[in-house]
mmCIF file of C-alpha atoms and ligand atoms in Angstrom:
data_model
loop_
_atom_site.group_PDB
_atom_site.id
_atom_site.type_symbol
_atom_site.label_atom_id
_atom_site.label_comp_id
_atom_site.label_asym_id
_atom_site.label_seq_id
_atom_site.Cartn_x
_atom_site.Cartn_y
_atom_site.Cartn_z
ATOM 1 C CA LYS A 1 5.409 22.926 -13.863
ATOM 2 C CA GLU A 2 7.078 26.263 -13.105
ATOM 3 C CA PHE A 3 10.460 24.468 -13.262
ATOM 4 C CA GLY A 4 9.910 22.530 -16.470
ATOM 5 C CA GLY A 5 8.169 19.459 -15.101
ATOM 6 C CA THR A 6 5.205 17.848 -16.825
ATOM 7 C CA GLN A 7 2.802 18.235 -13.936
ATOM 8 C CA PRO A 8 -0.800 18.179 -15.181
ATOM 9 C CA ASP A 9 -2.978 21.095 -14.133
ATOM 10 C CA ASP A 10 -5.139 18.916 -11.907
ATOM 11 C CA TYR A 11 -2.141 17.190 -10.303
ATOM 12 C CA ASP A 12 -2.750 15.978 -6.772
ATOM 13 C CA SER A 13 -1.329 13.470 -4.313
ATOM 14 C CA PHE A 14 -3.191 10.597 -5.967
ATOM 15 C CA TYR A 15 -0.822 10.927 -8.947
ATOM 16 C CA GLU A 16 2.016 10.480 -6.500
ATOM 17 C CA ILE A 17 0.509 7.243 -5.200
ATOM 18 C CA ILE A 18 0.553 5.880 -8.756
ATOM 19 C CA LEU A 19 4.092 7.131 -9.419
ATOM 20 C CA TRP A 20 5.736 5.555 -6.356
ATOM 21 C CA ASP A 21 3.580 2.446 -6.578
ATOM 22 C CA GLU A 22 4.623 1.772 -10.180
ATOM 23 C CA PHE A 23 8.308 2.345 -9.444
ATOM 24 C CA ALA A 24 8.130 -0.137 -6.588
ATOM 25 C CA ARG A 25 6.188 -2.624 -8.710
ATOM 26 C CA MET A 26 9.048 -2.898 -11.198
ATOM 27 C CA GLY A 27 11.604 -3.203 -8.384
ATOM 28 C CA GLY A 28 12.821 0.364 -8.920
ATOM 29 C CA GLY A 29 15.859 -0.069 -6.642
ATOM 30 C CA GLY A 30 18.345 2.738 -7.161
ATOM 31 C CA VAL A 31 16.073 4.613 -9.606
ATOM 32 C CA LEU A 32 13.263 4.650 -7.051
ATOM 33 C CA GLY A 33 15.757 5.613 -4.341
ATOM 34 C CA GLN A 34 17.197 8.484 -6.363
ATOM 35 C CA MET A 35 13.840 9.825 -7.530
ATOM 36 C CA SER A 36 12.432 9.754 -4.031
ATOM 37 C CA ILE A 37 15.543 11.383 -2.594
ATOM 38 C CA ASN A 38 15.277 14.189 -5.182
ATOM 39 C CA SER A 39 11.659 14.631 -4.112
ATOM 40 C CA MET A 40 12.833 14.949 -0.491
ATOM 41 C CA ALA A 41 15.833 17.226 -1.091
ATOM 42 C CA LEU A 42 14.089 19.720 -3.397
ATOM 43 C CA PRO A 43 11.067 20.933 -1.355
ATOM 44 C CA PRO A 44 13.131 23.027 1.126
ATOM 45 C CA ILE A 45 14.813 24.698 -1.880
ATOM 46 C CA ILE A 46 11.524 25.292 -3.695
ATOM 47 C CA LYS A 47 9.746 26.559 -0.567
ATOM 48 C CA TYR A 48 12.479 28.625 1.078
ATOM 49 C CA GLY A 49 15.371 29.034 -1.403
ATOM 50 C CA SER A 50 16.256 32.318 -3.106
ATOM 51 C CA GLN A 51 15.352 32.745 -6.767
ATOM 52 C CA ARG A 52 19.071 32.426 -7.649
ATOM 53 C CA ILE A 53 19.309 29.009 -5.966
ATOM 54 C CA LYS A 54 16.044 27.814 -7.479
ATOM 55 C CA ASP A 55 17.219 28.824 -10.964
ATOM 56 C CA MET A 56 20.534 27.076 -10.407
ATOM 57 C CA VAL A 57 19.160 23.767 -9.104
ATOM 58 C CA VAL A 58 15.479 23.016 -9.485
ATOM 59 C CA LYS A 59 14.948 22.913 -13.246
ATOM 60 C CA ASP A 60 17.935 20.642 -13.876
ATOM 61 C CA VAL A 61 16.828 18.221 -11.154
ATOM 62 C CA VAL A 62 13.154 18.228 -12.165
ATOM 63 C CA GLN A 63 14.164 17.532 -15.772
ATOM 64 C CA GLY A 64 16.532 14.740 -14.752
ATOM 65 C CA ARG A 65 19.852 16.314 -15.746
ATOM 66 C CA LYS A 66 21.116 16.647 -12.181
ATOM 67 C CA GLN A 67 20.579 14.978 -8.799
ATOM 68 C CA CYS A 68 20.126 16.431 -5.329
ATOM 69 C CA SER A 69 20.613 14.474 -2.087
ATOM 70 C CA LEU A 70 19.392 15.192 1.421
ATOM 71 C CA MET A 71 22.238 15.538 3.922
ATOM 72 C CA ILE A 72 20.969 15.465 7.510
ATOM 73 C CA SER A 73 22.129 12.390 9.458
ATOM 74 C CA GLU A 74 25.512 12.056 11.133
ATOM 75 C CA PRO A 75 27.390 9.215 12.846
ATOM 76 C CA TYR A 76 26.289 10.556 16.246
ATOM 77 C CA ALA A 77 22.809 11.892 15.346
ATOM 78 C CA GLY A 78 20.259 10.109 13.163
ATOM 79 C CA SER A 79 16.921 10.203 14.989
ATOM 80 C CA ASP A 80 18.120 13.080 17.136
ATOM 81 C CA VAL A 81 18.216 15.635 14.309
ATOM 82 C CA ALA A 82 18.300 18.628 16.677
ATOM 83 C CA ASN A 83 21.709 17.515 17.934
ATOM 84 C CA ILE A 84 23.673 17.283 14.701
ATOM 85 C CA ARG A 85 27.225 18.595 15.012
ATOM 86 C CA THR A 86 28.357 19.649 11.513
ATOM 87 C CA ARG A 87 29.369 23.284 11.966
ATOM 88 C CA ALA A 88 29.132 26.149 9.502
ATOM 89 C CA GLU A 89 31.159 29.143 10.729
ATOM 90 C CA ARG A 90 30.486 32.381 8.924
ATOM 91 C CA LYS A 91 33.607 34.182 7.658
ATOM 92 C CA GLY A 92 32.737 37.210 5.523
ATOM 93 C CA ASP A 93 30.644 36.077 2.604
ATOM 94 C CA VAL A 94 31.257 32.330 3.054
ATOM 95 C CA TYR A 95 30.481 29.628 5.616
ATOM 96 C CA ILE A 96 33.322 27.245 6.482
ATOM 97 C CA VAL A 97 31.693 23.840 6.936
ATOM 98 C CA ASN A 98 33.246 20.970 8.918
ATOM 99 C CA GLY A 99 31.700 17.657 9.927
ATOM 100 C CA GLN A 100 30.605 14.186 8.853
ATOM 101 C CA LYS A 101 27.369 12.981 7.293
ATOM 102 C CA LYS A 102 26.348 9.325 7.268
ATOM 103 C CA TRP A 103 23.952 7.118 5.246
ATOM 104 C CA ILE A 104 23.383 9.828 2.609
ATOM 105 C CA THR A 105 21.340 8.246 -0.195
ATOM 106 C CA GLY A 106 22.506 8.987 -3.733
ATOM 107 C CA GLY A 107 25.718 10.600 -2.489
ATOM 108 C CA LEU A 108 27.870 9.212 -5.299
ATOM 109 C CA ILE A 109 25.767 10.671 -8.093
ATOM 110 C CA ALA A 110 24.476 13.822 -6.381
ATOM 111 C CA ASP A 111 25.356 17.166 -7.969
ATOM 112 C CA TYR A 112 23.916 19.084 -5.009
ATOM 113 C CA PHE A 113 23.209 18.455 -1.340
ATOM 114 C CA THR A 114 20.481 20.034 0.773
ATOM 115 C CA ALA A 115 22.514 20.043 3.989
ATOM 116 C CA LEU A 116 21.467 20.669 7.586
ATOM 117 C CA VAL A 117 24.298 22.381 9.483
ATOM 118 C CA ARG A 118 24.840 24.155 12.784
ATOM 119 C CA THR A 119 25.296 27.901 12.342
ATOM 120 C CA GLY A 120 24.304 28.823 15.890
ATOM 121 C CA GLY A 121 24.163 27.430 19.419
ATOM 122 C CA PRO A 122 22.969 24.028 20.649
ATOM 123 C CA GLY A 123 19.586 22.515 19.860
ATOM 124 C CA ALA A 124 17.084 22.974 17.066
ATOM 125 C CA GLY A 125 17.311 26.783 17.017
ATOM 126 C CA GLY A 126 20.976 26.685 15.957
ATOM 127 C CA LEU A 127 20.373 24.848 12.682
ATOM 128 C CA SER A 128 20.291 26.143 9.110
ATOM 129 C CA VAL A 129 20.045 24.632 5.639
ATOM 130 C CA LEU A 130 22.815 25.199 3.070
ATOM 131 C CA LEU A 131 23.056 24.153 -0.548
ATOM 132 C CA LEU A 132 26.347 22.333 -1.194
ATOM 133 C CA ASP A 133 27.762 21.642 -4.639
ATOM 134 C CA LYS A 134 29.627 18.326 -5.039
ATOM 135 C CA ASN A 135 32.532 20.179 -6.705
ATOM 136 C CA MET A 136 33.261 22.314 -3.648
ATOM 137 C CA PRO A 137 36.788 21.499 -2.408
ATOM 138 C CA GLY A 138 36.815 19.615 0.920
ATOM 139 C CA ILE A 139 33.896 17.248 0.228
ATOM 140 C CA SER A 140 34.897 13.570 0.172
ATOM 141 C CA ILE A 141 32.363 10.829 -0.431
ATOM 142 C CA ARG A 142 32.622 7.063 -0.059
ATOM 143 C CA LYS A 143 30.091 4.334 -0.644
ATOM 144 C CA MET A 144 28.685 2.256 2.243
ATOM 145 C CA GLU A 145 27.676 -1.321 1.414
ATOM 146 C CA THR A 146 24.090 -2.063 2.481
ATOM 147 C CA GLN A 147 21.956 -5.050 3.487
ATOM 148 C CA PHE A 148 19.558 -4.450 0.584
ATOM 149 C CA ASP A 149 20.562 -3.808 -3.039
ATOM 150 C CA ASN A 150 23.612 -1.626 -3.438
ATOM 151 C CA THR A 151 22.243 0.703 -6.098
ATOM 152 C CA HIS A 152 20.986 3.368 -3.669
ATOM 153 C CA ASN A 153 24.494 4.811 -3.358
ATOM 154 C CA THR A 154 24.322 5.036 0.415
ATOM 155 C CA THR A 155 27.354 7.125 1.356
ATOM 156 C CA PHE A 156 29.552 8.496 4.124
ATOM 157 C CA ILE A 157 30.555 12.117 3.521
ATOM 158 C CA GLU A 158 33.354 14.122 5.126
ATOM 159 C CA LEU A 159 33.213 17.900 5.054
ATOM 160 C CA ASP A 160 36.618 19.410 5.631
ATOM 161 C CA ASP A 161 36.816 23.220 5.566
ATOM 162 C CA VAL A 162 34.258 23.397 2.755
ATOM 163 C CA GLU A 163 33.707 27.015 1.677
ATOM 164 C CA VAL A 164 30.021 27.623 0.955
ATOM 165 C CA PRO A 165 28.865 31.064 -0.248
ATOM 166 C CA VAL A 166 26.460 32.768 2.170
ATOM 167 C CA ALA A 167 24.189 33.146 -0.866
ATOM 168 C CA ASN A 168 23.689 29.349 -0.649
ATOM 169 C CA LEU A 169 21.760 29.682 2.616
ATOM 170 C CA ILE A 170 18.238 28.276 2.155
ATOM 171 C CA GLY A 171 15.727 30.551 3.874
ATOM 172 C CA GLU A 172 16.823 32.116 7.153
ATOM 173 C CA GLU A 173 19.603 31.237 9.566
ATOM 174 C CA GLY A 174 18.358 29.275 12.593
ATOM 175 C CA LYS A 175 15.176 28.047 10.902
ATOM 176 C CA GLY A 176 16.624 24.921 9.291
ATOM 177 C CA PHE A 177 15.122 22.442 11.753
ATOM 178 C CA GLY A 178 11.583 23.611 10.961
ATOM 179 C CA TYR A 179 12.198 23.478 7.186
ATOM 180 C CA ILE A 180 13.447 19.900 7.435
ATOM 181 C CA MET A 181 10.718 18.704 9.823
ATOM 182 C CA VAL A 182 7.847 19.885 7.627
ATOM 183 C CA ASN A 183 9.524 18.127 4.722
ATOM 184 C CA PHE A 184 9.388 14.788 6.567
ATOM 185 C CA ASN A 185 5.606 14.441 6.067
ATOM 186 C CA HIS A 186 5.961 14.141 2.321
ATOM 187 C CA GLU A 187 8.979 11.837 2.668
ATOM 188 C CA ARG A 188 6.985 9.456 4.890
ATOM 189 C CA PHE A 189 4.023 9.496 2.521
ATOM 190 C CA VAL A 190 6.297 8.637 -0.432
ATOM 191 C CA LEU A 191 7.902 5.770 1.492
ATOM 192 C CA ALA A 192 4.484 4.414 2.485
ATOM 193 C CA CYS A 193 3.295 4.373 -1.159
ATOM 194 C CA SER A 194 6.242 2.313 -2.397
ATOM 195 C CA THR A 195 6.179 0.080 0.683
ATOM 196 C CA CYS A 196 2.523 -0.741 0.064
ATOM 197 C CA ARG A 197 3.394 -1.989 -3.419
ATOM 198 C CA SER A 198 6.327 -4.009 -2.065
ATOM 199 C CA SER A 199 3.886 -5.654 0.362
ATOM 200 C CA ARG A 200 1.517 -6.409 -2.523
ATOM 201 C CA LEU A 201 4.370 -7.979 -4.477
ATOM 202 C CA CYS A 202 5.040 -10.303 -1.542
ATOM 203 C CA TYR A 203 1.369 -11.272 -1.488
ATOM 204 C CA GLN A 204 1.182 -11.693 -5.274
ATOM 205 C CA GLU A 205 4.292 -13.867 -5.498
ATOM 206 C CA ALA A 206 3.261 -15.962 -2.492
ATOM 207 C CA PHE A 207 -0.269 -16.437 -3.840
ATOM 208 C CA HIS A 208 1.029 -17.751 -7.188
ATOM 209 C CA GLU A 209 3.467 -20.034 -5.414
ATOM 210 C CA ALA A 210 0.760 -21.397 -3.115
ATOM 211 C CA MET A 211 -1.482 -22.061 -6.125
ATOM 212 C CA SER A 212 1.168 -24.062 -7.980
ATOM 213 C CA ARG A 213 3.521 -25.693 -5.466
ATOM 214 C CA LYS A 214 2.535 -29.227 -4.512
ATOM 215 C CA VAL A 215 3.613 -30.575 -1.119
ATOM 216 C CA PHE A 216 2.415 -33.844 0.496
ATOM 217 C CA GLY A 217 0.360 -34.532 -2.634
ATOM 218 C CA LYS A 218 -1.680 -31.315 -2.642
ATOM 219 C CA LYS A 219 -1.278 -27.660 -3.511
ATOM 220 C CA LEU A 220 -0.023 -25.426 -0.725
ATOM 221 C CA ILE A 221 -3.152 -23.267 -0.990
ATOM 222 C CA GLU A 222 -5.265 -26.243 0.035
ATOM 223 C CA ASN A 223 -3.855 -25.889 3.557
ATOM 224 C CA GLY A 224 -5.876 -23.625 5.842
ATOM 225 C CA VAL A 225 -2.708 -22.320 7.494
ATOM 226 C CA ILE A 226 -1.411 -21.045 4.144
ATOM 227 C CA ARG A 227 -4.757 -19.439 3.237
ATOM 228 C CA TRP A 228 -4.770 -17.725 6.633
ATOM 229 C CA LYS A 229 -1.295 -16.279 5.994
ATOM 230 C CA LEU A 230 -2.441 -14.908 2.621
ATOM 231 C CA ALA A 231 -5.640 -13.503 4.126
ATOM 232 C CA GLU A 232 -3.680 -11.736 6.872
ATOM 233 C CA MET A 233 -1.377 -10.233 4.247
ATOM 234 C CA ALA A 234 -4.331 -9.035 2.149
ATOM 235 C CA ARG A 235 -6.124 -7.592 5.189
ATOM 236 C CA GLN A 236 -3.123 -5.506 6.219
ATOM 237 C CA ILE A 237 -2.334 -4.367 2.663
ATOM 238 C CA GLU A 238 -5.895 -3.157 2.009
ATOM 239 C CA ALA A 239 -5.953 -1.265 5.316
ATOM 240 C CA LEU A 240 -2.637 0.373 4.395
ATOM 241 C CA GLN A 241 -3.897 1.316 0.926
ATOM 242 C CA ASP A 242 -6.985 2.965 2.443
ATOM 243 C CA ASN A 243 -4.829 4.884 4.887
ATOM 244 C CA ILE A 244 -2.551 6.121 2.085
ATOM 245 C CA GLU A 245 -5.549 7.330 0.075
ATOM 246 C CA ARG A 246 -7.070 9.048 3.128
ATOM 247 C CA ILE A 247 -3.862 10.992 3.692
ATOM 248 C CA ALA A 248 -3.528 11.768 -0.037
ATOM 249 C CA PHE A 249 -7.025 13.240 0.190
ATOM 250 C CA MET A 250 -5.967 15.371 3.169
ATOM 251 C CA PHE A 251 -2.874 16.622 1.272
ATOM 252 C CA SER A 252 -4.992 17.377 -1.799
ATOM 253 C CA SER A 253 -7.655 19.128 0.271
ATOM 254 C CA GLY A 254 -5.070 21.573 1.573
ATOM 255 C CA VAL A 255 -4.831 20.338 5.175
ATOM 256 C CA ALA A 256 -1.819 22.177 6.648
ATOM 257 C CA ASP A 257 1.433 20.209 6.794
ATOM 258 C CA ALA A 258 1.745 21.001 10.488
ATOM 259 C CA ALA A 259 -1.535 19.167 11.122
ATOM 260 C CA LEU A 260 -0.358 16.023 9.328
ATOM 261 C CA GLY A 261 2.733 15.143 11.369
ATOM 262 C CA SER A 262 1.236 12.350 13.442
ATOM 263 C CA GLN A 263 -0.880 11.056 10.534
ATOM 264 C CA CYS A 264 2.174 10.669 8.291
ATOM 265 C CA ALA A 265 4.226 9.184 11.139
ATOM 266 C CA LEU A 266 1.597 6.521 11.855
ATOM 267 C CA LEU A 267 1.185 5.850 8.130
ATOM 268 C CA LYS A 268 4.867 5.083 7.657
ATOM 269 C CA VAL A 269 4.891 2.735 10.658
ATOM 270 C CA GLN A 270 1.806 0.960 9.362
ATOM 271 C CA ALA A 271 3.561 0.583 6.001
ATOM 272 C CA SER A 272 6.810 -0.865 7.354
ATOM 273 C CA LYS A 273 5.004 -3.253 9.720
ATOM 274 C CA THR A 274 2.710 -4.450 6.928
ATOM 275 C CA PHE A 275 5.724 -4.999 4.686
ATOM 276 C CA GLU A 276 7.611 -6.803 7.441
ATOM 277 C CA TYR A 277 4.697 -9.192 7.954
ATOM 278 C CA CYS A 278 4.163 -9.786 4.227
ATOM 279 C CA ALA A 279 7.859 -10.354 3.491
ATOM 280 C CA ARG A 280 8.163 -12.791 6.386
ATOM 281 C CA GLU A 281 5.117 -14.828 5.403
ATOM 282 C CA ALA A 282 5.961 -14.763 1.687
ATOM 283 C CA VAL A 283 9.389 -16.253 2.383
ATOM 284 C CA GLN A 284 7.767 -18.883 4.646
ATOM 285 C CA ILE A 285 5.395 -19.852 1.825
ATOM 286 C CA PHE A 286 8.301 -20.124 -0.644
ATOM 287 C CA GLY A 287 10.366 -22.178 1.800
ATOM 288 C CA GLY A 288 13.971 -22.658 0.647
ATOM 289 C CA SER A 289 13.190 -20.994 -2.691
ATOM 290 C CA GLY A 290 12.660 -17.744 -0.794
ATOM 291 C CA LEU A 291 16.216 -17.823 0.502
ATOM 292 C CA VAL A 292 18.125 -17.991 -2.775
ATOM 293 C CA LYS A 293 18.750 -15.237 -5.305
ATOM 294 C CA GLU A 294 17.570 -17.259 -8.277
ATOM 295 C CA GLY A 295 14.479 -19.049 -9.499
ATOM 296 C CA ARG A 296 10.874 -18.350 -8.633
ATOM 297 C CA GLY A 297 11.545 -17.119 -5.075
ATOM 298 C CA LYS A 298 14.131 -14.482 -5.981
ATOM 299 C CA ILE A 299 11.691 -11.552 -5.814
ATOM 300 C CA VAL A 300 10.609 -12.287 -2.244
ATOM 301 C CA GLU A 301 14.233 -13.001 -1.295
ATOM 302 C CA ARG A 302 15.080 -9.447 -2.409
ATOM 303 C CA LEU A 303 11.996 -7.890 -0.809
ATOM 304 C CA TYR A 304 12.793 -9.536 2.533
ATOM 305 C CA ARG A 305 16.169 -7.737 2.535
ATOM 306 C CA ASP A 306 14.391 -4.430 1.767
ATOM 307 C CA VAL A 307 12.201 -4.460 4.886
ATOM 308 C CA ARG A 308 14.445 -2.746 7.395
ATOM 309 C CA GLN A 309 15.316 0.094 5.024
ATOM 310 C CA MET A 310 11.633 1.039 5.270
ATOM 311 C CA ALA A 311 11.500 0.651 9.060
ATOM 312 C CA ILE A 312 14.535 2.806 10.005
ATOM 313 C CA PRO A 313 15.395 5.619 7.524
ATOM 314 C CA GLY A 314 13.002 8.559 7.284
ATOM 315 C CA GLY A 315 12.118 8.123 10.961
ATOM 316 C CA SER A 316 12.376 4.772 12.736
ATOM 317 C CA GLU A 317 9.242 3.017 13.964
ATOM 318 C CA GLU A 318 10.048 3.808 17.607
ATOM 319 C CA ILE A 319 10.589 7.510 16.939
ATOM 320 C CA LEU A 320 7.480 7.883 14.767
ATOM 321 C CA LEU A 321 5.134 6.139 17.200
ATOM 322 C CA ASP A 322 6.525 8.317 19.964
ATOM 323 C CA LEU A 323 6.066 11.452 17.832
ATOM 324 C CA ALA A 324 2.395 10.636 17.243
ATOM 325 C CA ILE A 325 1.648 10.150 20.930
ATOM 326 C CA ARG A 326 3.592 13.260 21.956
ATOM 327 C CA GLN A 327 1.455 15.288 19.547
ATOM 328 C CA ALA A 328 -1.693 13.732 21.027
ATOM 329 C CA MET A 329 -0.449 14.624 24.532
ATOM 330 C CA ARG A 330 0.134 18.242 23.474
ATOM 331 C CA LYS A 331 -3.401 18.454 22.083
ATOM 332 C CA ALA A 332 -4.852 16.833 25.212
ATOM 333 C CA ALA A 333 -3.033 19.331 27.434
ATOM 334 C CA LYS A 334 -4.837 22.175 25.644
ATOM 335 C CA LEU A 335 -8.335 20.742 26.241
HETATM 336 C C1 FAD B 401 19.679 2.957 3.908
HETATM 337 C C2 FAD B 401 19.622 4.263 4.623
HETATM 338 C C3 FAD B 401 19.428 5.429 3.897
HETATM 339 C C4 FAD B 401 19.415 6.658 4.553
HETATM 340 N N1 FAD B 401 19.322 7.803 3.809
HETATM 341 C C5 FAD B 401 19.496 8.996 4.426
HETATM 342 C C6 FAD B 401 19.576 10.203 3.654
HETATM 343 O O1 FAD B 401 19.478 10.206 2.428
HETATM 344 N N2 FAD B 401 19.781 11.377 4.311
HETATM 345 C C7 FAD B 401 19.903 11.424 5.670
HETATM 346 O O2 FAD B 401 20.090 12.512 6.192
HETATM 347 N N3 FAD B 401 19.822 10.302 6.430
HETATM 348 C C8 FAD B 401 19.633 9.088 5.841
HETATM 349 N N4 FAD B 401 19.578 7.935 6.600
HETATM 350 C C9 FAD B 401 19.701 8.011 8.064
HETATM 351 C C10 FAD B 401 18.425 7.607 8.793
HETATM 352 O O3 FAD B 401 17.474 8.636 8.709
HETATM 353 C C11 FAD B 401 18.810 7.244 10.239
HETATM 354 O O4 FAD B 401 19.544 6.034 10.188
HETATM 355 C C12 FAD B 401 17.592 7.073 11.112
HETATM 356 O O5 FAD B 401 16.962 8.307 11.314
HETATM 357 C C13 FAD B 401 17.948 6.462 12.480
HETATM 358 O O6 FAD B 401 19.018 7.123 13.051
HETATM 359 P P1 FAD B 401 20.260 6.285 13.656
HETATM 360 O O7 FAD B 401 20.615 5.259 12.656
HETATM 361 O O8 FAD B 401 21.305 7.244 14.064
HETATM 362 O O9 FAD B 401 19.699 5.541 14.908
HETATM 363 P P2 FAD B 401 19.631 6.131 16.398
HETATM 364 O O10 FAD B 401 18.990 7.456 16.382
HETATM 365 O O11 FAD B 401 20.972 6.024 17.018
HETATM 366 O O12 FAD B 401 18.660 5.091 17.091
HETATM 367 C C14 FAD B 401 19.033 3.721 17.265
HETATM 368 C C15 FAD B 401 17.781 2.919 17.599
HETATM 369 O O13 FAD B 401 17.240 3.382 18.823
HETATM 370 C C16 FAD B 401 15.893 3.771 18.650
HETATM 371 N N5 FAD B 401 15.647 4.974 19.438
HETATM 372 C C17 FAD B 401 16.325 6.147 19.384
HETATM 373 N N6 FAD B 401 15.810 7.029 20.252
HETATM 374 C C18 FAD B 401 14.782 6.403 20.871
HETATM 375 C C19 FAD B 401 13.832 6.795 21.857
HETATM 376 N N7 FAD B 401 13.832 8.029 22.374
HETATM 377 N N8 FAD B 401 12.905 5.898 22.254
HETATM 378 C C20 FAD B 401 12.888 4.654 21.730
HETATM 379 N N9 FAD B 401 13.749 4.222 20.785
HETATM 380 C C21 FAD B 401 14.681 5.085 20.353
HETATM 381 C C22 FAD B 401 15.715 4.050 17.169
HETATM 382 O O14 FAD B 401 14.402 3.799 16.760
HETATM 383 C C23 FAD B 401 16.676 3.071 16.549
HETATM 384 O O15 FAD B 401 16.011 1.851 16.377
HETATM 385 C C24 FAD B 401 19.545 6.701 5.966
HETATM 386 C C25 FAD B 401 19.709 5.515 6.685
HETATM 387 C C26 FAD B 401 19.764 4.308 6.031
HETATM 388 C C27 FAD B 401 19.994 3.064 6.835
#
């Protein structure tokens, strides 16, 4: 609201469930991708940015005039965020930034980038967040074709002697890793909300198909095997929905972000696995119609290609499951 948004006074995370759910329901594609990436790139600026940076960026992005992308991953470090290599050397009142960033969503239409760079030594303690402007000389951006729809503007970005004013530092030098990690909870929650709707779409489309398609003289739904597939889909979707609402309640009740790391990690894995199951079984129910980009199976054909983009970006399943158990081990060690 402070930055010109239309947030109602009693806004809470349940509004967010509706927002991301409805975008996914209509097959939001690039619009959903860009809105969610704005919602991931802005929080470090809002929480830790100077007033000058907030005034420059936040209002325009919140009101839809400009876009902001999140620039963390590199060809040699995706999961291993602490080991990114893009360097920012301080020279007087500018940083000189050199490196490569890979898979950056929305890169072609971004006006700004919330970028994680190395200002210090190795490891997490050497990382800082800088605000980059797309017009800064030395930034070159190219599109990467993707398995799913191509409207997310997934990009490869080269940073070649980019001069970034020191005033564009977000928060303090050396604290960038922490700023980005806390931000991941919200990102994973957002992804889970839209993934839950994508799973429901698979179920919905498959249910209608099973009710109408006749094979061997009877409707598909009259086969126990098909009903079992639909029941399994529904069971997993309802469990996911409950989990999303439980975590929304924790966010809304003011549970500290630091206490929600493993919860949000497990939630995102539950979401991508539910979606994977539902997309697989929906295509099976559609048969050949689920493999062509036309006709009644075209929605599940598209959703099937969306699955892996929910299982890898924003923390892959392997990394998130590991994160949750590592946190449990740390707690157990303190008992
Ligand atoms: C479509 C798309 C959009 C993206 N958007 C953005 C964006 O906007 N901004 C951004 O910064 N990044 C973005 N990314 C990058 C994304 O976050 C990374 O791809 C992801 O974190 C995985 O990193 P990686 O691809 O380097 O895989 P790697 O880290 O190389 O891992 C490869 C595989 O090994 C597994 N693995 C790695 N370490 C372990 C381990 N210790 N134990 C077990 N398994 C392990 C991983 O789970 C993965 O399956 C995007 C990626 C994609 C594909």
